Amino acid sequence: MTLAIVKSRALCGFEAPAVTVEVHAGGGLPGLTIVGLPEAEVREAKDRVRAALQTTGFDFPARKLTINLAPADLPKESARLDLPMALGILAASGQLPIEVLQRFEFAGELSLSGQIRPVKGALALALGFIRQRATDDILVLPEASAKEAQLIADLPVYAVTSMAEVVAALTGRQPWRKPDPLPTPALSNTCPDLADVKGQPQARRALEIAAAGGHHLLMCGPPGTGKSMLAQRLPGLLPDLPRSDAIESAAMLSLAGLFHAEQFGRPAYRAPHHSASLAALVGGGNPPQPGEASLAHQGVLFLDEFPEFDRRALESLREPIETGLISVARAGRRADYPARFQLVAAMNPCPCGYWGHPRLACRCNPQAIERYRQKISGPLADRLDLQIEVPALDEHALLGSPPGESSALVAERVLAARQRALARQHCVNAQLPPANLEAAVRALPAAVQRLKTIGGRLGWSARALHRCLRVARTIADLQDAEQVSEVHVTEAAQYRRVLLPATPAPGTAGSPRLS
C-alpha cells in the first residue's frame, strides 16, 4: 500500500485555500473513489484522468485507489484538480518518485489526449499561493494560466502544456519552462472619444467631475440625448490603475474567464442588461460566482434603463457602494468578493421618456411618473453623488456644434486632480472616510454656511451633505484650489437635482435650481 500527497488549491470566492490531494493505492477490487466534498466536475475527473494517463503512455493501476481532497469540509469544484490527481496516481502506483512532488503546487484541467487546458481564476490562485507559500515552493500551471499568473511580481511559476511534459520535468529528463511574457498592453485608442458627444456641456462637466473624484453618477433625460455615449466614454477619462488594483481587477475577471491581457491596467467597464437578476448583478449561485458588480471592481458599472432593473437587485448595491465588498452567503458556504466600482446609471424622466421634452408631448399621468421614479429608493438615490439632467438637443445644436474637447485633454485634467487628492489623503475624494472629511476638504466658513443653507432647504440627509462636500472638493481639485469655496459648494449642489424627495408635477420646469 502506498500513499502519495500532492499540493493544489481550491477557490472560495476571491480566496484560494490550500488543498492537499492524498492518493492511496491499496488492495481490493480495482476502482477509483474520490472523497472530500467533490462537486460534479471533480467527480467526473476519474474518467478524464484515466484516459489522459493511458493515451500519454502511462499505466492506470488495477488497484483500489482512494483520493481524498483535504480539508474534507471545503467543497471542491472545477477541473483544476485533474493534474494533481493524475500525478498522485502515478506516484502512488510507483511510476513517479513521490519525493519529487514535495516542492510544487499543481493546477490544471486534463484533456483525454493528456494535454493540459487553462483554468479559470489563475490570478486568484496565484495570489493565494504567494500569500501562503512555503519558502521554496513553485506553482505549476497550464501555459495560458501561467502567463496570467506571472503578472504578480516575483511569482515562482512554471508553464506546462501536457502530462508528458510535467512528468519529464519532474524526473529531470527536460528542464522546466518559464511562461512566455504577456504581450505589452495596447491601451491607447481603446475607448470612444468624448469629442464625439455634441453639446451637453453640463453632462460633460459632470462626467469630468465623476472621473476626477470617483463619484457615482446618474443621468436622466429623454431617449437619444447621449446618456449611453457619455457613460461609454468615462473609462477613457480614467487614469491607469496602480499595479495592486490592476491585479485585483484582473483576478476578478479571471475568475469568470474574462481576463484579456491587452487590457491589464485599465479600469474594467461592465454594462449588464436591465433584465439581469439579483445573482447576476451582485453574485450568487451554488457554488457562488462573482456578479457584475464584482467584475467591475476598480472600474465602471453602467446600468442603463436604471428603473427597469429589478428593485431587489438595485437595493443590493447599497452595501457594496458603501463598503466595496460583497458577501454571498449560502447554506454551508460563504464567499466574499471585492466590489469597489464606480456606478454610472442612466434613466428616462418617465415611462414614455418624453416628460419635459421641448417638442414631444409626454403621455404619462402623474401617478405613472411617480411610480416610475419610486422604483429608485431614497437610500439608493442618496448614495448617487451626481444627478444630472441630459436635455434633448435641437437639430441646430446637434448638427452645427463643433467637436468638443477630446478625451485626452479631459483625461489630463482628471489625472492632475486625482494626483492632488492622492497626495493629500491617499484616496480619491469619493472614498474619503467621514473621520477625515473636514480635514481633507478644507472648506471656507462661507462654503460651510452655504452647504447648511442648501441642505436645510432641500431636506438633505447627513450622507447627502457629506457627498456634496466630497464633490465640492473634487471641483476645487480640478481648479487647483487649496480650499473649497462657496462657488464650489454651489456647483456641487446643482448636481443633486434629479431625484429629490418630491417629484414635480408634469408640465413644470423640473427640480428647482439653486440660486
Short mmCIF file of C-alpha atoms in Angstrom, two decimals:
data_model
loop_
_atom_site.label_atom_id
_atom_site.label_comp_id
_atom_site.label_asym_id
_atom_site.label_seq_id
_atom_site.Cartn_x
_atom_site.Cartn_y
_atom_site.Cartn_z
CA MET A 1 0.00 0.00 0.00
CA THR A 2 1.31 3.44 -0.99
CA LEU A 3 0.23 6.99 -0.14
CA ALA A 4 1.14 9.98 -2.34
CA ILE A 5 0.46 13.62 -1.43
CA VAL A 6 0.17 16.43 -3.99
CA LYS A 7 -0.48 20.11 -3.20
CA SER A 8 -3.04 22.22 -5.01
CA ARG A 9 -5.60 24.97 -4.33
CA ALA A 10 -9.36 25.49 -4.41
CA LEU A 11 -11.27 28.71 -4.98
CA CYS A 12 -13.71 30.02 -2.39
CA GLY A 13 -14.89 33.40 -3.59
CA PHE A 14 -11.80 35.55 -4.04
CA GLU A 15 -9.75 33.37 -1.69
CA ALA A 16 -7.65 30.35 -2.75
CA PRO A 17 -7.32 27.99 0.24
CA ALA A 18 -4.74 25.21 0.06
CA VAL A 19 -5.94 21.70 -0.85
CA THR A 20 -3.99 18.50 -0.22
CA VAL A 21 -4.67 15.71 -2.72
CA GLU A 22 -3.99 12.38 -0.96
CA VAL A 23 -3.91 9.30 -3.23
CA HIS A 24 -3.92 5.86 -1.62
CA ALA A 25 -3.28 2.71 -3.67
CA GLY A 26 -4.28 -0.41 -1.75
CA GLY A 27 -5.60 -3.90 -2.14
CA GLY A 28 -9.13 -4.80 -3.12
CA LEU A 29 -11.25 -4.66 -6.23
CA PRO A 30 -9.90 -2.20 -8.82
CA GLY A 31 -11.68 1.14 -8.77
CA LEU A 32 -11.31 4.85 -8.09
CA THR A 33 -13.13 6.72 -5.35
CA ILE A 34 -12.92 10.50 -4.77
CA VAL A 35 -13.90 11.84 -1.34
CA GLY A 36 -13.71 15.27 0.30
CA LEU A 37 -16.84 17.10 -0.91
CA PRO A 38 -16.13 16.95 -4.67
CA GLU A 39 -18.58 18.76 -6.98
CA ALA A 40 -19.73 17.19 -10.25
CA GLU A 41 -16.71 18.42 -12.27
CA VAL A 42 -14.33 16.87 -9.75
CA ARG A 43 -16.23 13.55 -9.60
CA GLU A 44 -16.06 13.32 -13.39
CA ALA A 45 -12.25 13.68 -13.21
CA LYS A 46 -11.84 9.91 -12.78
CA ASP A 47 -12.70 9.32 -16.45
CA ARG A 48 -10.60 12.24 -17.71
CA VAL A 49 -7.59 11.19 -15.64
CA ARG A 50 -7.83 7.54 -16.70
CA ALA A 51 -7.96 8.41 -20.41
CA ALA A 52 -5.23 11.07 -20.13
CA LEU A 53 -2.81 8.68 -18.41
CA GLN A 54 -3.43 5.87 -20.86
CA THR A 55 -3.12 8.00 -24.01
CA THR A 56 0.09 9.54 -22.64
CA GLY A 57 1.67 6.08 -22.26
CA PHE A 58 1.30 5.51 -18.51
CA ASP A 59 -0.43 2.60 -16.82
CA PHE A 60 -3.64 3.15 -14.92
CA PRO A 61 -3.14 0.86 -11.92
CA ALA A 62 -5.55 -2.03 -11.50
CA ARG A 63 -5.81 -1.39 -7.75
CA LYS A 64 -8.24 0.13 -5.34
CA LEU A 65 -7.49 3.87 -5.50
CA THR A 66 -8.86 6.34 -2.97
CA ILE A 67 -8.36 10.08 -3.49
CA ASN A 68 -9.03 12.34 -0.52
CA LEU A 69 -9.27 16.10 -1.08
CA ALA A 70 -8.41 17.74 2.24
CA PRO A 71 -9.75 19.66 4.08
CA ALA A 72 -12.82 17.47 3.78
CA ASP A 73 -15.28 20.21 4.81
CA LEU A 74 -14.29 22.55 1.93
CA PRO A 75 -16.34 22.00 -1.25
CA LYS A 76 -14.12 21.35 -4.30
CA GLU A 77 -15.29 22.46 -7.73
CA SER A 78 -13.85 22.88 -11.24
CA ALA A 79 -11.46 20.63 -13.15
CA ARG A 80 -8.30 22.34 -11.88
CA LEU A 81 -7.63 19.32 -9.63
CA ASP A 82 -7.25 16.93 -12.61
CA LEU A 83 -3.48 17.39 -12.86
CA PRO A 84 -2.66 16.90 -9.15
CA MET A 85 -4.90 13.81 -9.00
CA ALA A 86 -3.18 12.30 -12.05
CA LEU A 87 0.27 12.95 -10.60
CA GLY A 88 -0.80 11.45 -7.28
CA ILE A 89 -1.96 8.27 -9.04
CA LEU A 90 1.37 7.97 -10.84
CA ALA A 91 3.28 8.44 -7.58
CA ALA A 92 1.10 6.04 -5.60
CA SER A 93 1.50 3.36 -8.28
CA GLY A 94 5.29 3.70 -8.42
CA GLN A 95 5.51 5.30 -11.85
CA LEU A 96 6.78 8.58 -10.39
CA PRO A 97 9.01 9.16 -7.34
CA ILE A 98 6.89 10.52 -4.50
CA GLU A 99 9.58 12.87 -3.20
CA VAL A 100 9.74 14.94 -6.44
CA LEU A 101 6.26 16.33 -5.76
CA GLN A 102 7.04 17.98 -2.43
CA ARG A 103 8.19 21.40 -3.68
CA PHE A 104 5.37 22.05 -6.14
CA GLU A 105 1.73 23.08 -6.27
CA PHE A 106 -0.24 21.99 -9.33
CA ALA A 107 -3.46 23.07 -11.04
CA GLY A 108 -4.74 22.17 -14.49
CA GLU A 109 -7.53 20.51 -16.42
CA LEU A 110 -6.68 17.39 -18.41
CA SER A 111 -7.97 16.57 -21.87
CA LEU A 112 -8.40 12.94 -22.92
CA SER A 113 -5.24 13.27 -25.02
CA GLY A 114 -3.15 14.29 -21.99
CA GLN A 115 -2.95 17.96 -22.92
CA ILE A 116 -3.37 20.44 -20.06
CA ARG A 117 -6.02 23.09 -20.51
CA PRO A 118 -6.08 26.52 -18.81
CA VAL A 119 -8.15 27.07 -15.68
CA LYS A 120 -10.29 29.98 -14.56
CA GLY A 121 -9.10 32.10 -11.68
CA ALA A 122 -5.37 31.65 -12.29
CA LEU A 123 -4.59 35.06 -10.80
CA ALA A 124 -6.66 34.36 -7.70
CA LEU A 125 -4.84 31.02 -7.31
CA ALA A 126 -1.50 32.78 -7.67
CA LEU A 127 -2.45 35.43 -5.10
CA GLY A 128 -3.40 32.72 -2.60
CA PHE A 129 -0.17 30.84 -3.35
CA ILE A 130 2.11 33.87 -2.90
CA ARG A 131 0.44 34.78 0.42
CA GLN A 132 0.67 31.28 1.93
CA ARG A 133 3.58 29.59 0.12
CA ALA A 134 6.39 27.78 1.84
CA THR A 135 9.88 29.17 1.31
CA ASP A 136 10.84 27.26 -1.84
CA ASP A 137 7.52 26.07 -3.29
CA ILE A 138 6.84 26.59 -7.00
CA LEU A 139 3.49 26.87 -8.76
CA VAL A 140 2.90 24.79 -11.91
CA LEU A 141 0.08 25.93 -14.20
CA PRO A 142 -1.09 25.44 -17.80
CA GLU A 143 0.64 27.72 -20.32
CA ALA A 144 -2.13 30.33 -20.70
CA SER A 145 -2.87 30.38 -16.96
CA ALA A 146 0.84 30.75 -16.11
CA LYS A 147 1.02 33.80 -18.39
CA GLU A 148 -1.76 35.41 -16.34
CA ALA A 149 -0.21 34.42 -13.02
CA GLN A 150 3.18 35.94 -13.82
CA LEU A 151 1.61 39.40 -13.61
CA ILE A 152 2.32 39.02 -9.89
CA ALA A 153 5.88 40.15 -9.31
CA ASP A 154 8.43 37.56 -8.19
CA LEU A 155 5.96 34.67 -8.50
CA PRO A 156 7.79 31.35 -8.97
CA VAL A 157 5.70 29.71 -11.70
CA TYR A 158 6.33 27.14 -14.41
CA ALA A 159 4.23 26.61 -17.54
CA VAL A 160 3.25 23.17 -18.88
CA THR A 161 1.23 22.00 -21.85
CA SER A 162 0.91 18.24 -21.41
CA MET A 163 1.02 15.43 -18.87
CA ALA A 164 4.13 14.01 -20.51
CA GLU A 165 5.94 17.35 -20.14
CA VAL A 166 5.14 17.54 -16.42
CA VAL A 167 6.46 14.04 -15.74
CA ALA A 168 9.58 14.66 -17.84
CA ALA A 169 10.35 17.85 -15.91
CA LEU A 170 9.72 16.21 -12.53
CA THR A 171 12.08 13.33 -13.34
CA GLY A 172 14.78 15.63 -14.73
CA ARG A 173 14.59 14.47 -18.35
CA GLN A 174 13.89 18.02 -19.51
CA PRO A 175 14.04 21.45 -17.85
CA TRP A 176 11.05 23.35 -16.53
CA ARG A 177 9.79 26.21 -18.70
CA LYS A 178 9.01 29.72 -17.56
CA PRO A 179 5.87 31.13 -19.22
CA ASP A 180 6.25 33.40 -22.21
CA PRO A 181 5.78 37.09 -21.35
CA LEU A 182 2.35 38.58 -21.89
CA PRO A 183 2.04 40.97 -24.84
CA THR A 184 2.59 44.62 -23.98
CA PRO A 185 -0.84 46.15 -23.27
CA ALA A 186 -2.07 48.37 -26.09
CA LEU A 187 -4.10 50.82 -24.02
CA SER A 188 -4.34 53.73 -26.45
CA ASN A 189 -7.47 54.37 -28.53
CA THR A 190 -9.42 51.55 -26.90
CA CYS A 191 -12.24 53.78 -25.59
CA PRO A 192 -14.58 56.00 -27.62
CA ASP A 193 -13.58 59.66 -27.68
CA LEU A 194 -15.51 62.29 -25.73
CA ALA A 195 -15.18 64.59 -28.75
CA ASP A 196 -17.93 62.53 -30.42
CA VAL A 197 -20.51 63.97 -27.99
CA LYS A 198 -22.06 67.16 -29.35
CA GLY A 199 -23.38 69.79 -26.96
CA GLN A 200 -24.37 68.73 -23.42
CA PRO A 201 -21.87 70.98 -21.60
CA GLN A 202 -23.30 70.24 -18.15
CA ALA A 203 -23.22 66.48 -18.71
CA ARG A 204 -19.65 66.66 -19.96
CA ARG A 205 -18.68 68.70 -16.92
CA ALA A 206 -20.36 66.21 -14.57
CA LEU A 207 -18.59 63.34 -16.33
CA GLU A 208 -15.24 65.05 -15.78
CA ILE A 209 -16.02 65.59 -12.09
CA ALA A 210 -17.11 61.96 -11.72
CA ALA A 211 -13.87 60.76 -13.31
CA ALA A 212 -11.69 63.05 -11.18
CA GLY A 213 -13.27 62.12 -7.85
CA GLY A 214 -14.55 58.59 -8.46
CA HIS A 215 -18.12 59.75 -7.84
CA HIS A 216 -21.28 57.81 -8.69
CA LEU A 217 -23.29 59.42 -11.49
CA LEU A 218 -26.94 59.34 -12.56
CA MET A 219 -28.04 60.83 -15.90
CA CYS A 220 -31.71 61.49 -16.59
CA GLY A 221 -33.08 62.58 -19.94
CA PRO A 222 -35.26 61.68 -22.95
CA PRO A 223 -34.22 58.91 -25.33
CA GLY A 224 -31.37 59.69 -27.70
CA THR A 225 -29.79 62.57 -25.78
CA GLY A 226 -26.39 60.89 -25.37
CA LYS A 227 -26.57 59.28 -21.92
CA SER A 228 -25.13 55.94 -23.08
CA MET A 229 -22.50 57.70 -25.21
CA LEU A 230 -21.31 59.66 -22.21
CA ALA A 231 -21.14 56.57 -19.99
CA GLN A 232 -19.14 54.63 -22.58
CA ARG A 233 -16.55 57.41 -22.64
CA LEU A 234 -15.98 57.54 -18.90
CA PRO A 235 -13.33 54.74 -18.86
CA GLY A 236 -11.30 56.76 -21.39
CA LEU A 237 -11.07 59.62 -18.88
CA LEU A 238 -9.83 57.46 -16.01
CA PRO A 239 -6.10 57.03 -15.35
CA ASP A 240 -4.38 53.65 -15.41
CA LEU A 241 -4.82 51.61 -12.24
CA PRO A 242 -2.00 51.19 -9.71
CA ARG A 243 -0.45 47.75 -10.07
CA SER A 244 -2.04 46.30 -6.91
CA ASP A 245 -5.51 47.47 -8.01
CA ALA A 246 -4.87 46.24 -11.56
CA ILE A 247 -4.02 42.76 -10.29
CA GLU A 248 -7.18 42.67 -8.13
CA SER A 249 -9.30 43.72 -11.11
CA ALA A 250 -7.64 41.18 -13.41
CA ALA A 251 -8.07 38.44 -10.78
CA MET A 252 -11.81 39.09 -10.58
CA LEU A 253 -12.15 38.94 -14.37
CA SER A 254 -10.02 35.79 -14.40
CA LEU A 255 -12.49 34.07 -12.06
CA ALA A 256 -15.12 34.47 -14.77
CA GLY A 257 -12.76 33.69 -17.65
CA LEU A 258 -12.99 37.29 -18.94
CA PHE A 259 -9.42 38.48 -18.44
CA HIS A 260 -7.69 39.92 -21.52
CA ALA A 261 -4.00 40.70 -21.19
CA GLU A 262 -4.15 43.68 -23.54
CA GLN A 263 -6.47 45.47 -21.10
CA PHE A 264 -4.37 44.87 -18.00
CA GLY A 265 -4.06 48.09 -16.01
CA ARG A 266 -7.17 49.72 -17.44
CA PRO A 267 -10.40 50.10 -15.41
CA ALA A 268 -12.98 47.46 -16.23
CA TYR A 269 -16.27 48.50 -17.86
CA ARG A 270 -19.36 46.36 -17.31
CA ALA A 271 -22.81 47.15 -18.72
CA PRO A 272 -25.32 44.41 -17.85
CA HIS A 273 -28.79 44.39 -19.44
CA HIS A 274 -31.65 45.64 -17.28
CA SER A 275 -33.13 42.12 -17.20
CA ALA A 276 -30.13 40.93 -15.12
CA SER A 277 -31.15 39.07 -11.98
CA LEU A 278 -30.00 39.79 -8.45
CA ALA A 279 -27.49 36.91 -8.62
CA ALA A 280 -26.15 38.15 -11.96
CA LEU A 281 -25.67 41.66 -10.60
CA VAL A 282 -24.13 41.01 -7.16
CA GLY A 283 -23.15 37.34 -7.37
CA GLY A 284 -24.66 34.07 -6.27
CA GLY A 285 -25.31 30.52 -7.39
CA ASN A 286 -24.04 27.26 -5.98
CA PRO A 287 -21.10 27.33 -5.89
CA PRO A 288 -21.13 31.14 -5.57
CA GLN A 289 -19.90 33.09 -8.58
CA PRO A 290 -19.00 36.80 -8.83
CA GLY A 291 -21.61 39.16 -10.25
CA GLU A 292 -21.29 42.20 -12.50
CA ALA A 293 -20.62 44.48 -9.52
CA SER A 294 -17.50 42.47 -8.63
CA LEU A 295 -16.41 42.11 -12.26
CA ALA A 296 -16.45 45.93 -12.36
CA HIS A 297 -14.08 46.09 -9.36
CA GLN A 298 -11.80 49.15 -9.69
CA GLY A 299 -13.76 50.12 -12.80
CA VAL A 300 -17.14 51.32 -14.04
CA LEU A 301 -20.53 49.62 -13.66
CA PHE A 302 -23.01 51.15 -16.13
CA LEU A 303 -26.72 50.46 -15.57
CA ASP A 304 -28.80 51.71 -18.48
CA GLU A 305 -32.58 51.96 -18.03
CA PHE A 306 -31.92 52.21 -14.30
CA PRO A 307 -35.53 51.97 -13.01
CA GLU A 308 -36.17 48.89 -15.19
CA PHE A 309 -33.78 46.75 -13.14
CA ASP A 310 -35.32 44.51 -10.52
CA ARG A 311 -35.78 46.58 -7.36
CA ARG A 312 -34.20 43.90 -5.16
CA ALA A 313 -31.14 43.84 -7.42
CA LEU A 314 -30.76 47.62 -7.21
CA GLU A 315 -31.17 47.66 -3.44
CA SER A 316 -28.47 45.01 -3.14
CA LEU A 317 -25.98 47.57 -4.49
CA ARG A 318 -26.31 49.81 -1.44
CA GLU A 319 -23.91 47.82 0.73
CA PRO A 320 -21.07 47.46 -1.83
CA ILE A 321 -21.36 51.16 -2.70
CA GLU A 322 -20.53 51.90 0.93
CA THR A 323 -18.11 49.08 1.77
CA GLY A 324 -16.60 47.97 -1.55
CA LEU A 325 -17.29 44.33 -0.62
CA ILE A 326 -19.99 41.76 -1.43
CA SER A 327 -20.59 38.74 0.80
CA VAL A 328 -22.54 35.93 -0.86
CA ALA A 329 -23.89 33.60 1.84
CA ARG A 330 -25.41 30.23 1.01
CA ALA A 331 -26.27 27.24 3.18
CA GLY A 332 -22.92 25.90 4.31
CA ARG A 333 -20.91 28.26 2.08
CA ARG A 334 -19.84 31.88 2.12
CA ALA A 335 -17.83 33.79 -0.46
CA ASP A 336 -16.50 37.35 -0.27
CA TYR A 337 -15.80 39.35 -3.43
CA PRO A 338 -14.34 42.87 -3.70
CA ALA A 339 -16.68 45.33 -5.43
CA ARG A 340 -15.16 48.82 -5.36
CA PHE A 341 -16.86 50.08 -8.52
CA GLN A 342 -17.95 53.46 -9.85
CA LEU A 343 -21.68 53.35 -10.57
CA VAL A 344 -22.99 55.19 -13.64
CA ALA A 345 -26.73 54.99 -14.25
CA ALA A 346 -29.00 56.32 -16.99
CA MET A 347 -32.77 56.68 -16.95
CA ASN A 348 -35.67 58.38 -18.72
CA PRO A 349 -37.66 61.02 -16.83
CA CYS A 350 -40.88 58.99 -17.17
CA PRO A 351 -42.13 55.66 -18.61
CA CYS A 352 -42.64 57.05 -22.11
CA GLY A 353 -39.41 59.01 -21.87
CA TYR A 354 -40.63 62.44 -23.01
CA TRP A 355 -41.64 64.24 -19.81
CA GLY A 356 -40.12 67.73 -20.04
CA HIS A 357 -39.21 67.36 -23.74
CA PRO A 358 -39.33 70.75 -25.52
CA ARG A 359 -41.18 69.43 -28.61
CA LEU A 360 -42.66 65.98 -27.94
CA ALA A 361 -45.63 65.52 -25.61
CA CYS A 362 -45.47 63.18 -22.61
CA ARG A 363 -48.27 60.56 -22.49
CA CYS A 364 -47.79 59.62 -18.82
CA ASN A 365 -50.10 60.67 -15.99
CA PRO A 366 -48.63 61.97 -12.69
CA GLN A 367 -49.23 58.67 -10.92
CA ALA A 368 -47.30 56.72 -13.59
CA ILE A 369 -44.36 59.13 -13.32
CA GLU A 370 -44.39 58.83 -9.54
CA ARG A 371 -44.44 55.02 -9.65
CA TYR A 372 -41.62 55.02 -12.21
CA ARG A 373 -39.35 57.20 -10.10
CA GLN A 374 -40.23 55.40 -6.88
CA LYS A 375 -38.54 52.30 -8.28
CA ILE A 376 -35.33 54.01 -7.13
CA SER A 377 -35.49 54.15 -3.36
CA GLY A 378 -34.43 57.15 -1.31
CA PRO A 379 -31.48 55.34 0.34
CA LEU A 380 -30.11 54.33 -3.06
CA ALA A 381 -30.63 57.80 -4.55
CA ASP A 382 -28.87 59.27 -1.51
CA ARG A 383 -25.72 57.39 -2.49
CA LEU A 384 -25.56 58.84 -6.02
CA ASP A 385 -23.20 61.81 -5.75
CA LEU A 386 -24.02 63.42 -9.11
CA GLN A 387 -27.56 63.53 -10.50
CA ILE A 388 -27.89 65.48 -13.72
CA GLU A 389 -30.41 66.11 -16.46
CA VAL A 390 -29.35 65.44 -20.04
CA PRO A 391 -31.79 67.52 -22.12
CA ALA A 392 -32.84 66.93 -25.70
CA LEU A 393 -30.91 68.91 -28.31
CA ASP A 394 -32.43 70.61 -31.33
CA GLU A 395 -31.13 69.88 -34.81
CA HIS A 396 -29.04 73.06 -34.91
CA ALA A 397 -27.15 72.25 -31.71
CA LEU A 398 -26.70 68.64 -32.78
CA LEU A 399 -25.53 69.15 -36.36
CA GLY A 400 -23.98 72.61 -36.14
CA SER A 401 -21.87 72.30 -32.99
CA PRO A 402 -18.11 71.90 -33.38
CA PRO A 403 -16.48 68.85 -31.77
CA GLY A 404 -15.97 69.18 -28.04
CA GLU A 405 -12.80 68.55 -26.09
CA SER A 406 -11.21 65.19 -26.70
CA SER A 407 -10.88 62.51 -24.06
CA ALA A 408 -7.11 63.06 -23.99
CA LEU A 409 -7.44 66.71 -22.92
CA VAL A 410 -10.03 65.96 -20.25
CA ALA A 411 -8.03 62.96 -19.01
CA GLU A 412 -5.05 65.23 -18.35
CA ARG A 413 -7.12 67.41 -16.01
CA VAL A 414 -8.62 64.33 -14.37
CA LEU A 415 -5.17 62.87 -13.73
CA ALA A 416 -3.89 66.13 -12.24
CA ALA A 417 -6.92 66.39 -9.93
CA ARG A 418 -6.54 62.79 -8.80
CA GLN A 419 -2.86 63.29 -8.07
CA ARG A 420 -3.71 66.26 -5.84
CA ALA A 421 -6.27 64.18 -3.95
CA LEU A 422 -3.93 61.19 -3.56
CA ALA A 423 -1.09 63.39 -2.32
CA ARG A 424 -3.43 64.94 0.26
CA GLN A 425 -5.37 61.92 1.57
CA HIS A 426 -4.14 58.76 -0.26
CA CYS A 427 -7.55 58.04 -1.82
CA VAL A 428 -9.96 59.59 -4.29
CA ASN A 429 -12.45 62.07 -2.89
CA ALA A 430 -15.44 59.74 -3.22
CA GLN A 431 -13.78 57.32 -0.78
CA LEU A 432 -12.90 59.89 1.87
CA PRO A 433 -13.82 58.42 5.28
CA PRO A 434 -16.06 60.63 7.45
CA ALA A 435 -13.37 60.89 10.13
CA ASN A 436 -11.01 62.63 7.69
CA LEU A 437 -13.61 64.57 5.72
CA GLU A 438 -13.35 68.01 7.32
CA ALA A 439 -9.55 67.99 7.41
CA ALA A 440 -9.25 66.90 3.77
CA VAL A 441 -11.96 69.14 2.33
CA ARG A 442 -10.60 72.37 3.87
CA ALA A 443 -13.85 74.29 3.34
CA LEU A 444 -14.04 78.02 3.97
CA PRO A 445 -16.61 79.19 6.57
CA ALA A 446 -18.77 80.76 3.84
CA ALA A 447 -18.78 77.43 1.95
CA VAL A 448 -19.89 75.56 5.08
CA GLN A 449 -22.67 78.05 5.69
CA ARG A 450 -23.81 77.78 2.07
CA LEU A 451 -23.95 73.99 2.36
CA LYS A 452 -26.01 74.23 5.56
CA THR A 453 -28.49 76.56 3.86
CA ILE A 454 -28.89 74.33 0.79
CA GLY A 455 -29.11 71.13 2.81
CA GLY A 456 -31.72 72.59 5.15
CA ARG A 457 -33.83 73.90 2.26
CA LEU A 458 -33.83 70.57 0.39
CA GLY A 459 -34.02 68.31 3.44
CA TRP A 460 -30.75 66.53 2.76
CA SER A 461 -29.56 63.69 4.96
CA ALA A 462 -26.15 63.66 6.62
CA ARG A 463 -24.94 61.34 3.86
CA ALA A 464 -26.11 63.77 1.16
CA LEU A 465 -24.31 66.66 2.87
CA HIS A 466 -21.09 64.68 3.08
CA ARG A 467 -21.30 63.53 -0.53
CA CYS A 468 -21.94 67.08 -1.73
CA LEU A 469 -18.88 68.18 0.23
CA ARG A 470 -16.77 65.48 -1.45
CA VAL A 471 -17.96 66.61 -4.88
CA ALA A 472 -17.09 70.21 -4.00
CA ARG A 473 -13.60 69.04 -3.01
CA THR A 474 -13.22 67.42 -6.45
CA ILE A 475 -14.34 70.61 -8.20
CA ALA A 476 -11.73 72.52 -6.21
CA ASP A 477 -9.07 69.97 -7.17
CA LEU A 478 -9.92 70.42 -10.85
CA GLN A 479 -9.30 74.14 -10.38
CA ASP A 480 -6.15 73.53 -8.32
CA ALA A 481 -7.71 75.33 -5.34
CA GLU A 482 -6.37 74.64 -1.86
CA GLN A 483 -9.69 75.37 -0.11
CA VAL A 484 -13.32 74.70 -1.00
CA SER A 485 -15.19 77.94 -1.58
CA GLU A 486 -18.84 78.90 -1.74
CA VAL A 487 -18.71 78.68 -5.55
CA HIS A 488 -17.53 75.05 -5.40
CA VAL A 489 -20.30 74.08 -2.98
CA THR A 490 -22.97 75.79 -5.11
CA GLU A 491 -21.86 73.97 -8.25
CA ALA A 492 -21.73 70.63 -6.40
CA ALA A 493 -25.27 71.17 -5.08
CA GLN A 494 -26.56 71.77 -8.63
CA TYR A 495 -25.67 68.19 -9.44
CA ARG A 496 -28.19 66.70 -6.98
CA ARG A 497 -31.42 67.88 -8.60
CA VAL A 498 -32.92 64.82 -10.31
CA LEU A 499 -34.10 62.53 -7.51
CA LEU A 500 -35.42 64.98 -4.93
CA PRO A 501 -37.83 63.64 -2.29
CA ALA A 502 -40.86 65.09 -4.09
CA THR A 503 -41.43 64.69 -7.84
CA PRO A 504 -42.66 67.84 -9.61
CA ALA A 505 -45.92 67.62 -11.48
CA PRO A 506 -45.84 67.23 -15.29
CA GLY A 507 -45.60 70.50 -17.14
CA THR A 508 -43.45 72.21 -14.52
CA ALA A 509 -39.88 73.23 -15.13
CA GLY A 510 -38.47 70.28 -13.20
CA SER A 511 -36.45 70.27 -10.00
CA PRO A 512 -35.71 73.71 -8.58
CA ARG A 513 -32.39 75.32 -9.40
CA LEU A 514 -30.26 76.80 -6.68
CA SER A 515 -29.58 80.49 -6.92
#
